[in-house]
CSV table of C-alpha atoms in Angstrom, one decimal:
chain,number,residue,atom,x,y,z
Q,246,MET,CA,0.1,0.1,0.1
Q,247,PRO,CA,1.5,3.4,-1.0
Q,248,HIS,CA,2.5,5.5,1.8
Q,249,HIS,CA,0.8,8.6,2.9
Q,250,ASN,CA,3.6,11.0,1.4
Q,251,GLU,CA,3.8,9.0,-1.9
Q,252,ILE,CA,-0.1,9.8,-2.2
Q,253,SER,CA,0.3,13.7,-1.4
Q,254,GLN,CA,3.3,13.9,-3.7
Q,255,HIS,CA,1.6,12.5,-6.4
Q,256,LEU,CA,-1.5,14.4,-6.1
Q,257,ASN,CA,0.7,17.4,-6.1
Q,258,GLN,CA,2.2,16.6,-9.2
Q,259,ALA,CA,-1.6,16.0,-10.8
Q,260,LEU,CA,-3.0,19.3,-9.3
Q,261,GLU,CA,0.2,21.4,-10.3
Q,262,SER,CA,-0.2,20.4,-14.1
Q,263,TYR,CA,-3.8,21.3,-14.1
Q,264,LEU,CA,-2.9,24.5,-12.5
Q,265,SER,CA,0.2,25.4,-14.8
Q,266,LYS,CA,-2.3,25.0,-17.8
Q,267,PHE,CA,-4.9,27.4,-16.4
Q,268,TYR,CA,-2.5,29.9,-14.7
Q,269,ARG,CA,-3.7,32.7,-16.8
Q,270,GLU,CA,-7.6,31.9,-15.5
Q,271,LYS,CA,-9.2,31.8,-11.7
Q,272,CYS,CA,-8.5,28.4,-10.5
Q,273,TYR,CA,-9.7,27.0,-7.8
Q,274,LEU,CA,-10.0,23.7,-5.7
Q,275,GLY,CA,-13.7,23.0,-5.1
Q,276,LEU,CA,-16.0,20.3,-3.4
Q,277,ARG,CA,-19.0,19.5,-5.8
Q,278,PHE,CA,-22.4,18.6,-3.9
Q,279,SER,CA,-26.0,18.7,-4.8
Q,280,GLN,CA,-28.6,20.6,-3.0
Q,281,GLY,CA,-32.4,21.3,-4.0
Q,282,LYS,CA,-32.1,19.7,-7.6
Q,283,ARG,CA,-29.0,22.1,-8.3
Q,284,THR,CA,-25.5,21.4,-8.2
Q,285,MET,CA,-23.2,23.6,-6.2
Q,286,ILE,CA,-19.5,24.0,-5.8
Q,287,GLN,CA,-17.7,25.0,-2.4
Q,288,ILE,CA,-14.4,27.2,-2.9
Q,289,ASN,CA,-12.3,29.1,-0.9
Q,290,VAL,CA,-11.2,32.5,-2.4
Q,291,PRO,CA,-8.0,34.8,-1.4
Q,292,ALA,CA,-9.4,38.3,-0.1
Q,293,HIS,CA,-7.7,40.1,-3.0
Q,294,ASP,CA,-9.5,37.9,-5.4
Q,295,LEU,CA,-12.8,38.8,-4.5
Q,296,PRO,CA,-13.2,42.4,-5.9
Q,297,ILE,CA,-12.2,41.2,-9.5
Q,298,LEU,CA,-14.2,37.8,-9.1
Q,299,LEU,CA,-17.5,39.0,-7.5
Q,300,GLN,CA,-20.2,41.5,-8.5
Q,301,THR,CA,-23.4,42.6,-7.2
Q,302,LYS,CA,-26.6,43.1,-9.1
Q,303,HIS,CA,-29.0,44.7,-6.4
Q,304,SER,CA,-32.5,45.9,-7.4
Q,305,GLU,CA,-32.8,49.7,-8.3
Q,306,ASN,CA,-35.2,52.5,-8.9
Q,307,ASN,CA,-38.1,50.4,-7.2
Q,308,ASP,CA,-37.8,48.1,-9.7
Q,309,PRO,CA,-37.3,44.7,-8.0
Q,310,ASP,CA,-36.4,42.9,-11.1
Q,311,SER,CA,-33.6,45.3,-12.0
Q,312,GLY,CA,-31.7,42.9,-9.7
Q,313,LYS,CA,-31.2,39.5,-8.2
Q,314,ASN,CA,-31.1,40.8,-4.5
Q,315,ARG,CA,-32.2,43.7,-2.6
Q,316,PRO,CA,-30.9,46.9,-2.7
Q,317,GLU,CA,-28.0,47.6,-0.2
Q,318,VAL,CA,-28.7,48.8,3.3
Q,319,GLN,CA,-27.1,52.1,3.9
Q,320,GLY,CA,-24.2,51.6,6.4
Q,321,HIS,CA,-24.6,47.8,6.7
Q,322,ALA,CA,-21.2,47.4,4.7
Q,323,GLU,CA,-19.7,49.9,7.0
Q,324,GLU,CA,-20.8,48.3,10.2
Q,325,VAL,CA,-19.4,44.8,8.7
Q,326,LYS,CA,-16.1,46.5,8.0
Q,327,GLN,CA,-15.7,48.4,11.1
Q,328,TYR,CA,-16.3,44.9,13.2
Q,329,ILE,CA,-13.4,43.2,11.1
Q,330,LEU,CA,-10.8,46.0,11.6
Q,331,LYS,CA,-12.0,46.3,15.4
Q,332,ARG,CA,-11.3,42.7,15.8
Q,333,VAL,CA,-8.1,42.7,13.5
Q,334,LYS,CA,-6.6,45.6,15.2
Q,335,GLN,CA,-7.1,44.0,18.5
Q,336,ASN,CA,-5.6,40.8,17.4
Q,337,LYS,CA,-8.7,38.8,18.0
Q,338,PRO,CA,-10.5,36.1,15.8
Q,339,TRP,CA,-13.3,37.1,13.6
Q,340,ILE,CA,-15.7,35.5,11.3
Q,341,LEU,CA,-17.8,36.2,8.4
Q,342,GLY,CA,-20.6,33.7,6.8
Q,343,THR,CA,-20.2,32.0,3.6
Q,344,LEU,CA,-20.9,34.3,0.5
Q,345,THR,CA,-23.5,32.6,-2.3
Q,346,ALA,CA,-23.1,33.3,-5.9
Q,347,ASN,CA,-24.2,32.0,-9.0
Q,348,ILE,CA,-23.1,31.4,-12.4
Q,349,ASP,CA,-24.2,30.1,-15.7
Q,350,PRO,CA,-22.6,26.8,-16.0
Q,351,HIS,CA,-21.9,27.0,-19.6
Q,352,PRO,CA,-18.2,25.9,-20.5
Q,353,ASP,CA,-17.5,29.2,-22.3
Q,354,LYS,CA,-17.7,30.6,-18.3
Q,355,ILE,CA,-16.8,27.7,-16.2
Q,356,GLN,CA,-15.1,24.5,-16.4
Q,357,LEU,CA,-15.1,21.6,-13.8
Q,358,ILE,CA,-12.5,19.0,-13.8
Q,359,ASP,CA,-13.5,16.3,-11.4
Q,360,LEU,CA,-10.7,15.1,-9.5
Q,361,ALA,CA,-12.4,12.3,-7.0
Q,362,ARG,CA,-15.5,11.9,-4.7
Q,363,GLY,CA,-16.5,15.5,-5.2
Q,364,LEU,CA,-13.3,17.1,-5.3
Q,365,CYS,CA,-13.1,19.1,-8.5
Q,366,LEU,CA,-10.8,22.1,-9.9
Q,367,VAL,CA,-12.8,25.1,-10.5
Q,368,VAL,CA,-11.8,27.1,-13.5
Q,369,ILE,CA,-13.3,30.6,-14.2
Q,370,GLN,CA,-12.6,32.1,-17.4
Q,371,ARG,CA,-11.1,35.4,-17.5
Q,372,GLY,CA,-13.4,38.4,-17.4
Q,373,VAL,CA,-16.3,36.3,-16.3
Q,374,LYS,CA,-17.5,37.6,-13.1
Q,375,LEU,CA,-20.0,35.5,-10.2
Q,376,ASP,CA,-23.4,37.2,-9.3
Q,377,ILE,CA,-24.1,37.3,-5.6
Q,378,THR,CA,-27.2,35.9,-4.5
Q,379,ASP,CA,-26.6,36.6,-0.8
Q,380,GLY,CA,-23.5,38.3,1.1
Q,381,GLN,CA,-23.4,42.0,-1.0
Q,382,HIS,CA,-22.6,43.8,1.9
Q,383,ARG,CA,-20.1,41.2,3.5
Q,384,LYS,CA,-18.7,41.6,-0.3
Q,385,ARG,CA,-18.4,45.4,-0.3
Q,386,ALA,CA,-17.0,45.7,3.1
Q,387,ILE,CA,-14.4,43.4,2.2
Q,388,HIS,CA,-13.8,45.3,-1.1
Q,389,GLU,CA,-13.3,48.5,0.4
Q,390,LEU,CA,-10.8,47.1,3.0
Q,391,ILE,CA,-8.9,45.5,0.2
Q,392,GLU,CA,-8.7,48.9,-1.7
Q,393,SER,CA,-8.0,51.0,1.7
Q,394,ALA,CA,-4.7,51.7,3.6
Q,395,ASP,CA,-5.8,49.0,5.5
Q,396,GLY,CA,-5.8,46.5,3.1
Q,397,GLU,CA,-2.9,44.6,4.3
Q,398,LEU,CA,-4.6,43.8,7.7
Q,399,ILE,CA,-7.1,41.2,5.7
Q,400,GLY,CA,-4.8,40.4,2.6
Q,401,ASP,CA,-4.0,37.1,3.8
Q,402,ASN,CA,-7.4,35.9,4.7
Q,403,ASP,CA,-9.6,33.6,2.3
Q,404,PHE,CA,-13.2,33.7,2.0
Q,405,PRO,CA,-15.7,30.9,1.3
Q,406,ILE,CA,-18.2,31.1,-1.6
Q,407,THR,CA,-21.1,28.7,-2.3
Q,408,LEU,CA,-21.3,28.9,-6.0
Q,409,VAL,CA,-24.8,27.2,-7.3
Q,410,LEU,CA,-24.7,26.5,-11.0
Q,411,GLU,CA,-27.8,28.7,-12.2
Q,412,LYS,CA,-28.4,30.6,-15.0
Q,413,ASP,CA,-32.3,31.2,-14.9
Q,414,PHE,CA,-32.7,34.8,-13.6
Q,415,ASN,CA,-35.9,34.2,-11.8
Q,416,GLN,CA,-34.5,31.4,-9.8
Q,417,CYS,CA,-31.6,33.7,-8.4
Q,418,GLN,CA,-34.1,36.1,-6.9
Q,419,MET,CA,-36.0,33.3,-5.6
Q,420,ASP,CA,-32.6,32.0,-3.9
Q,421,PHE,CA,-32.0,35.2,-2.2
Q,422,ARG,CA,-35.4,35.1,-1.0
Q,423,ASP,CA,-35.3,31.6,0.5
Q,424,MET,CA,-32.4,32.6,1.8
Q,425,ALA,CA,-33.5,35.7,3.8
Q,426,GLN,CA,-35.8,33.5,5.8
Q,427,SER,CA,-33.9,33.2,8.5
Q,428,ARG,CA,-35.0,34.3,11.9
Q,429,VAL,CA,-33.6,37.4,13.4
Q,430,LEU,CA,-31.9,36.4,16.7
Q,431,ASP,CA,-33.0,37.9,19.9
Q,432,LYS,CA,-31.0,40.6,21.6
Q,433,SER,CA,-30.8,38.5,24.9
Q,434,LEU,CA,-29.2,35.3,22.7
Q,435,LEU,CA,-26.7,37.7,21.0
Q,436,LEU,CA,-25.5,39.0,24.5
Q,437,SER,CA,-25.2,35.6,25.8
Q,438,PHE,CA,-22.6,34.3,23.2
Q,439,GLY,CA,-20.9,37.8,22.9
Q,440,GLU,CA,-17.2,37.9,23.9
Q,441,PHE,CA,-16.8,38.3,28.1
Q,442,GLU,CA,-15.6,42.1,28.1
Q,443,GLY,CA,-16.8,45.4,28.3
Q,444,LEU,CA,-20.8,45.6,28.7
Q,445,ILE,CA,-21.5,41.8,28.1
Q,446,GLY,CA,-18.7,40.8,31.0
Q,447,ILE,CA,-20.4,43.2,33.6
Q,448,MET,CA,-23.9,42.2,32.5
Q,449,LYS,CA,-23.1,38.3,33.3
Q,450,THR,CA,-21.6,39.0,36.1
Q,451,VAL,CA,-24.0,41.3,37.4
Q,452,GLN,CA,-26.8,38.8,36.7
Q,453,GLU,CA,-24.8,36.2,38.2
Q,454,LYS,CA,-23.8,38.2,41.4
Q,455,VAL,CA,-27.4,40.0,42.4
Q,456,SER,CA,-29.8,37.7,43.5
Q,457,MET,CA,-32.6,40.0,42.3
Q,458,PHE,CA,-31.4,38.6,38.5
Q,459,ARG,CA,-29.9,35.1,39.6
Q,460,ASP,CA,-32.1,32.4,38.2
Q,461,LYS,CA,-34.6,34.8,37.6
Q,462,THR,CA,-33.5,35.8,34.1
Q,463,GLU,CA,-33.9,34.8,30.5
Q,464,ALA,CA,-30.7,34.4,28.7
Q,465,ILE,CA,-31.9,33.3,25.3
Q,466,LYS,CA,-35.5,34.1,24.5
Q,467,LYS,CA,-36.9,37.5,23.7
Q,468,SER,CA,-39.3,37.9,26.8
Q,469,PRO,CA,-39.1,36.1,30.0
Q,470,SER,CA,-41.8,33.6,30.9
Q,471,THR,CA,-43.9,34.1,34.0
Q,472,LYS,CA,-44.6,30.5,34.3
Q,473,ASP,CA,-40.9,29.7,34.2
Q,474,LYS,CA,-40.6,32.3,36.8
Q,475,LEU,CA,-38.3,34.5,34.7
Q,476,ILE,CA,-38.6,38.3,35.2
Q,477,TYR,CA,-36.2,39.8,33.5
Q,478,THR,CA,-33.8,39.2,30.1
Q,479,ARG,CA,-30.3,39.4,29.7
Q,480,ASN,CA,-31.3,42.6,27.2
Q,481,TYR,CA,-33.0,44.3,30.2
Q,482,ILE,CA,-30.5,44.1,32.5
Q,483,ALA,CA,-27.7,44.9,29.7
Q,484,LYS,CA,-29.7,48.6,29.1
Q,485,MET,CA,-29.8,49.2,32.7
Q,486,VAL,CA,-26.0,48.5,32.8
Q,487,SER,CA,-25.1,50.7,30.2
Q,488,CYS,CA,-27.3,53.7,31.7
Q,489,ALA,CA,-25.6,53.2,35.1
Q,490,PHE,CA,-22.2,53.9,34.0
Q,491,VAL,CA,-22.9,56.4,30.8
Q,492,ASN,CA,-26.7,57.2,31.1
Q,493,ASN,CA,-26.9,55.6,27.3
Q,494,SER,CA,-28.9,52.3,26.8
Q,495,ASN,CA,-26.7,51.3,24.1
Q,496,SER,CA,-23.4,51.6,25.1
Q,497,GLU,CA,-20.6,48.9,24.6
Q,498,LEU,CA,-18.7,50.3,27.4
Q,499,GLU,CA,-15.6,49.5,25.4
Q,500,ASP,CA,-12.1,49.3,27.7
Q,501,TRP,CA,-14.3,49.4,31.0
Q,502,ASP,CA,-12.7,47.0,33.6
Q,503,VAL,CA,-15.1,44.4,34.1
Q,504,GLU,CA,-14.4,43.1,37.5
Q,505,ALA,CA,-14.0,46.7,39.0
Q,506,SER,CA,-17.1,47.9,37.3
Q,507,SER,CA,-19.2,45.0,38.1
Q,508,ASN,CA,-18.3,44.8,42.2
Q,509,ALA,CA,-19.3,48.6,42.2
Q,510,LEU,CA,-22.6,48.0,40.4
Q,511,ILE,CA,-23.1,44.9,42.5
Q,512,SER,CA,-23.0,46.4,45.7
Q,513,CYS,CA,-25.1,49.2,44.7
Q,514,LEU,CA,-27.8,46.9,43.2
Q,515,ASN,CA,-27.6,44.4,46.3
Q,516,GLN,CA,-28.1,47.7,48.5
Q,517,PHE,CA,-31.1,49.1,46.6
Q,518,PHE,CA,-33.0,45.8,46.0
Q,519,SER,CA,-32.4,45.0,49.8
Q,520,GLU,CA,-33.8,48.3,50.8
Q,521,CYS,CA,-36.6,49.0,48.3
Q,522,GLU,CA,-39.8,47.8,49.6
Q,523,GLN,CA,-41.2,46.6,46.2
Q,524,THR,CA,-38.6,44.5,45.4
Q,525,ARG,CA,-37.3,43.1,49.0
Q,526,TYR,CA,-39.5,39.7,49.0
Q,527,ILE,CA,-38.1,39.0,45.0
Q,528,PHE,CA,-34.4,39.8,46.3
Q,529,GLU,CA,-34.4,37.7,49.4
Q,530,THR,CA,-36.1,34.6,48.0
Q,531,GLU,CA,-34.3,31.8,46.1
Q,532,VAL,CA,-36.4,31.1,42.8
Q,533,ALA,CA,-37.3,27.5,43.9
Q,534,GLU,CA,-39.2,29.2,46.5
Q,535,LEU,CA,-41.0,31.6,44.7
Q,536,THR,CA,-44.5,31.1,43.1
Q,537,ILE,CA,-45.6,31.4,39.9
Q,538,GLU,CA,-48.3,34.1,41.2
Q,539,LYS,CA,-45.7,36.0,43.3
Q,540,VAL,CA,-43.9,36.4,40.0
Q,541,ALA,CA,-46.7,37.5,38.1
Q,542,ASN,CA,-47.8,40.0,40.6
Q,543,PHE,CA,-44.5,41.5,40.9
Q,544,LYS,CA,-44.4,41.9,37.1
Q,545,GLU,CA,-47.9,43.7,36.9
Q,546,ASP,CA,-47.6,45.7,40.1
Q,547,CYS,CA,-43.9,46.8,40.2
Q,548,VAL,CA,-42.3,48.8,37.5
Q,549,LEU,CA,-39.2,47.0,38.3
Q,550,GLY,CA,-40.4,44.2,36.9
Q,551,ARG,CA,-40.4,45.7,33.6
Q,552,SER,CA,-37.5,46.5,31.1
Q,553,VAL,CA,-38.4,50.4,31.2
Q,554,GLY,CA,-38.6,50.2,35.3
Q,555,LEU,CA,-34.7,48.6,35.0
Q,556,GLU,CA,-33.6,51.7,32.4
Q,557,VAL,CA,-35.1,54.3,34.7
Q,558,LEU,CA,-33.3,52.8,37.4
Q,559,GLY,CA,-30.1,52.9,35.6
Q,560,ARG,CA,-30.4,56.6,34.4
Q,561,LEU,CA,-30.8,57.4,38.1
Q,562,LEU,CA,-27.9,55.2,39.4
Q,563,TYR,CA,-25.8,57.0,37.1
Q,564,PHE,CA,-26.2,60.5,39.0
Q,565,THR,CA,-25.1,58.8,42.3
Q,566,TYR,CA,-22.0,57.4,40.2
Q,567,ASP,CA,-18.3,58.8,41.1
Q,568,LYS,CA,-16.7,57.7,38.1
Q,569,GLU,CA,-13.3,59.3,39.1
Q,570,ASN,CA,-13.5,56.9,42.3
Q,571,GLY,CA,-15.5,54.1,40.7
Q,572,TYR,CA,-18.3,53.8,43.3
Q,573,PHE,CA,-22.2,54.6,43.6
Q,574,ASP,CA,-23.0,57.0,46.6
Q,575,SER,CA,-24.6,54.8,48.8
Q,576,SER,CA,-26.9,57.7,50.3
Q,577,LYS,CA,-28.1,58.5,47.0
Q,578,VAL,CA,-29.1,54.8,46.7
Q,579,SER,CA,-30.8,54.7,49.7
Q,580,GLN,CA,-32.9,57.8,48.5
Q,581,LEU,CA,-33.8,56.1,45.3
Q,582,ALA,CA,-34.5,52.8,47.4
Q,583,GLN,CA,-37.3,54.8,49.3
Q,584,LEU,CA,-39.2,55.8,46.6
Q,585,ASP,CA,-42.7,54.2,46.0
Q,586,TRP,CA,-41.7,51.9,42.9
Q,587,SER,CA,-45.3,50.4,42.6
Q,588,VAL,CA,-47.4,50.7,39.2
Q,589,SER,CA,-49.9,53.0,41.4
Q,590,SER,CA,-47.3,55.3,42.8
Q,591,LYS,CA,-47.9,59.1,41.4
Q,592,VAL,CA,-44.0,59.1,41.0
Q,593,TRP,CA,-44.4,57.4,37.7
Q,594,GLU,CA,-47.9,58.9,36.9
Q,595,ASN,CA,-47.6,60.6,33.2
Q,596,ASN,CA,-44.6,59.6,32.4
Q,597,ILE,CA,-43.9,55.7,32.4
Q,598,ILE,CA,-47.2,55.1,33.5
Q,599,ARG,CA,-50.3,56.5,31.3
Q,600,VAL,CA,-54.3,55.8,31.9
Q,601,ASP,CA,-55.5,54.1,29.0
Q,602,PRO,CA,-58.8,55.9,28.3
Q,603,ASN,CA,-60.0,52.7,26.7
Q,604,PRO,CA,-58.4,49.8,28.6
Q,605,LYS,CA,-59.4,46.1,27.2
Q,606,ASN,CA,-59.7,45.1,31.2
Q,607,PRO,CA,-61.2,48.3,32.9
Q,608,SER,CA,-59.8,46.8,36.5
Q,609,LYS,CA,-56.4,47.6,34.9
Q,610,PRO,CA,-56.4,51.1,33.5
Q,611,ASN,CA,-52.7,51.6,33.2
Q,612,LYS,CA,-50.2,50.9,30.6
Q,613,ILE,CA,-46.9,51.2,30.2
Q,614,SER,CA,-44.9,53.9,28.1
Q,615,ALA,CA,-41.3,53.3,27.2
Q,616,THR,CA,-40.4,55.9,24.7
Q,617,MET,CA,-37.5,57.9,25.4
Q,618,GLY,CA,-39.6,61.1,26.4
Q,619,SER,CA,-41.2,59.1,29.1
Q,620,VAL,CA,-38.1,57.5,30.6
Q,621,ASN,CA,-36.5,61.3,30.6
Q,622,SER,CA,-39.8,62.7,32.2
Q,623,ALA,CA,-39.6,59.7,34.8
Q,624,VAL,CA,-35.8,60.8,35.7
Q,625,GLU,CA,-36.3,64.4,35.8
Q,626,GLN,CA,-39.4,64.0,38.2
Q,627,VAL,CA,-37.4,61.7,40.8
Q,628,LYS,CA,-34.3,64.1,40.3
Q,629,ILE,CA,-36.8,67.0,41.5
Q,630,HIS,CA,-38.6,64.9,44.3
Q,631,LEU,CA,-35.1,64.2,46.0
Q,632,GLY,CA,-33.8,67.5,45.4
Q,633,TRP,CA,-30.8,66.5,43.1
Q,634,ILE,CA,-32.2,69.7,40.8
Q,635,GLN,CA,-34.3,72.6,40.9
Q,636,PRO,CA,-37.9,72.4,39.1
Q,637,HIS,CA,-38.3,74.6,36.2
Q,638,PRO,CA,-41.0,77.1,36.3
Q,639,HIS,CA,-44.2,75.3,36.2
Q,640,GLN,CA,-43.0,72.0,36.2
Q,641,TYR,CA,-45.2,69.3,37.8
Q,642,GLN,CA,-44.0,67.8,40.9
Q,643,PHE,CA,-45.5,64.7,42.5
Q,644,TYR,CA,-45.3,64.1,46.4
Q,645,SER,CA,-45.0,60.7,48.2
């Protein structure tokens, strides 16, 4: 039986003879497979080949039939490009999904030289371009990076392309539609699988170390299930964490120290939830001891059982945070804990809690308002009530 090195040598010689013959063409090693009644080829393409090999035919001028895929989404390619640049410059791993393209299988455009068991050599004639079915924004991001001053950062990378041997224009459009059927991932799931740094690192640590959240938080789905005794989602907590440190619900908190920041916020939240009358029971009770009824009542009756309530809390905690020394002022945290955080409190009247003039259930006329204006109004009302700021003339004040 031939030795492994012998077989490899023979294979290299055979491939080299083909590569020498087609050196003037674009030549790639491919893997042929069948799917959905079509022949497809998987190839890997060096970054510098993509700009000349791929072309985008997106729809224009409100005419879907003018292209094989959707019009470009403004700014999306830039987001992909910045993602790559950020990861490369931090010397961290990164990944882009496989691009999909199609080509007319006519021999004047492409040659497939079968080698063995689906392995083949793919020869694409000079001047022939592949039409992108899926991945136009990724292609554009790579293209712009290659042609920029940062081109050398990704020049040594390869990108996989699934090549569909298809000449029918309508089928290409249907392929794009079919590949666009994937469900958008819930924010909590994306946070759960994010890198343990900045916002995500702090959020995960806070969730684990604050008993108000531990085992009571949905880590995958969009909303927390009361029957599973879940009150929060990781997205709720992440927004609160971001607000507490920078008064912005969408900050990634890059370059923030996870351990120091987490410890400061954990201490603050444990103090707050243990002192707050409306949260003390949930805070002190392990989830195994909680009943579904208790969880349901808390989510119904306390604004801190809602995403908007946590956001308001985070924005208020921001005004207790001493950034220079890295701690939350415990006396001000106590002041916040003494507020009435129940839905029926006048604290939240006409800001995050509104009265529905035509409620479905007359016994529950209140509805939640989570708009930015409502959140800001609630925060301002509390700051005025606690004497942290002076009210503007004619501004409404509540009394507890």
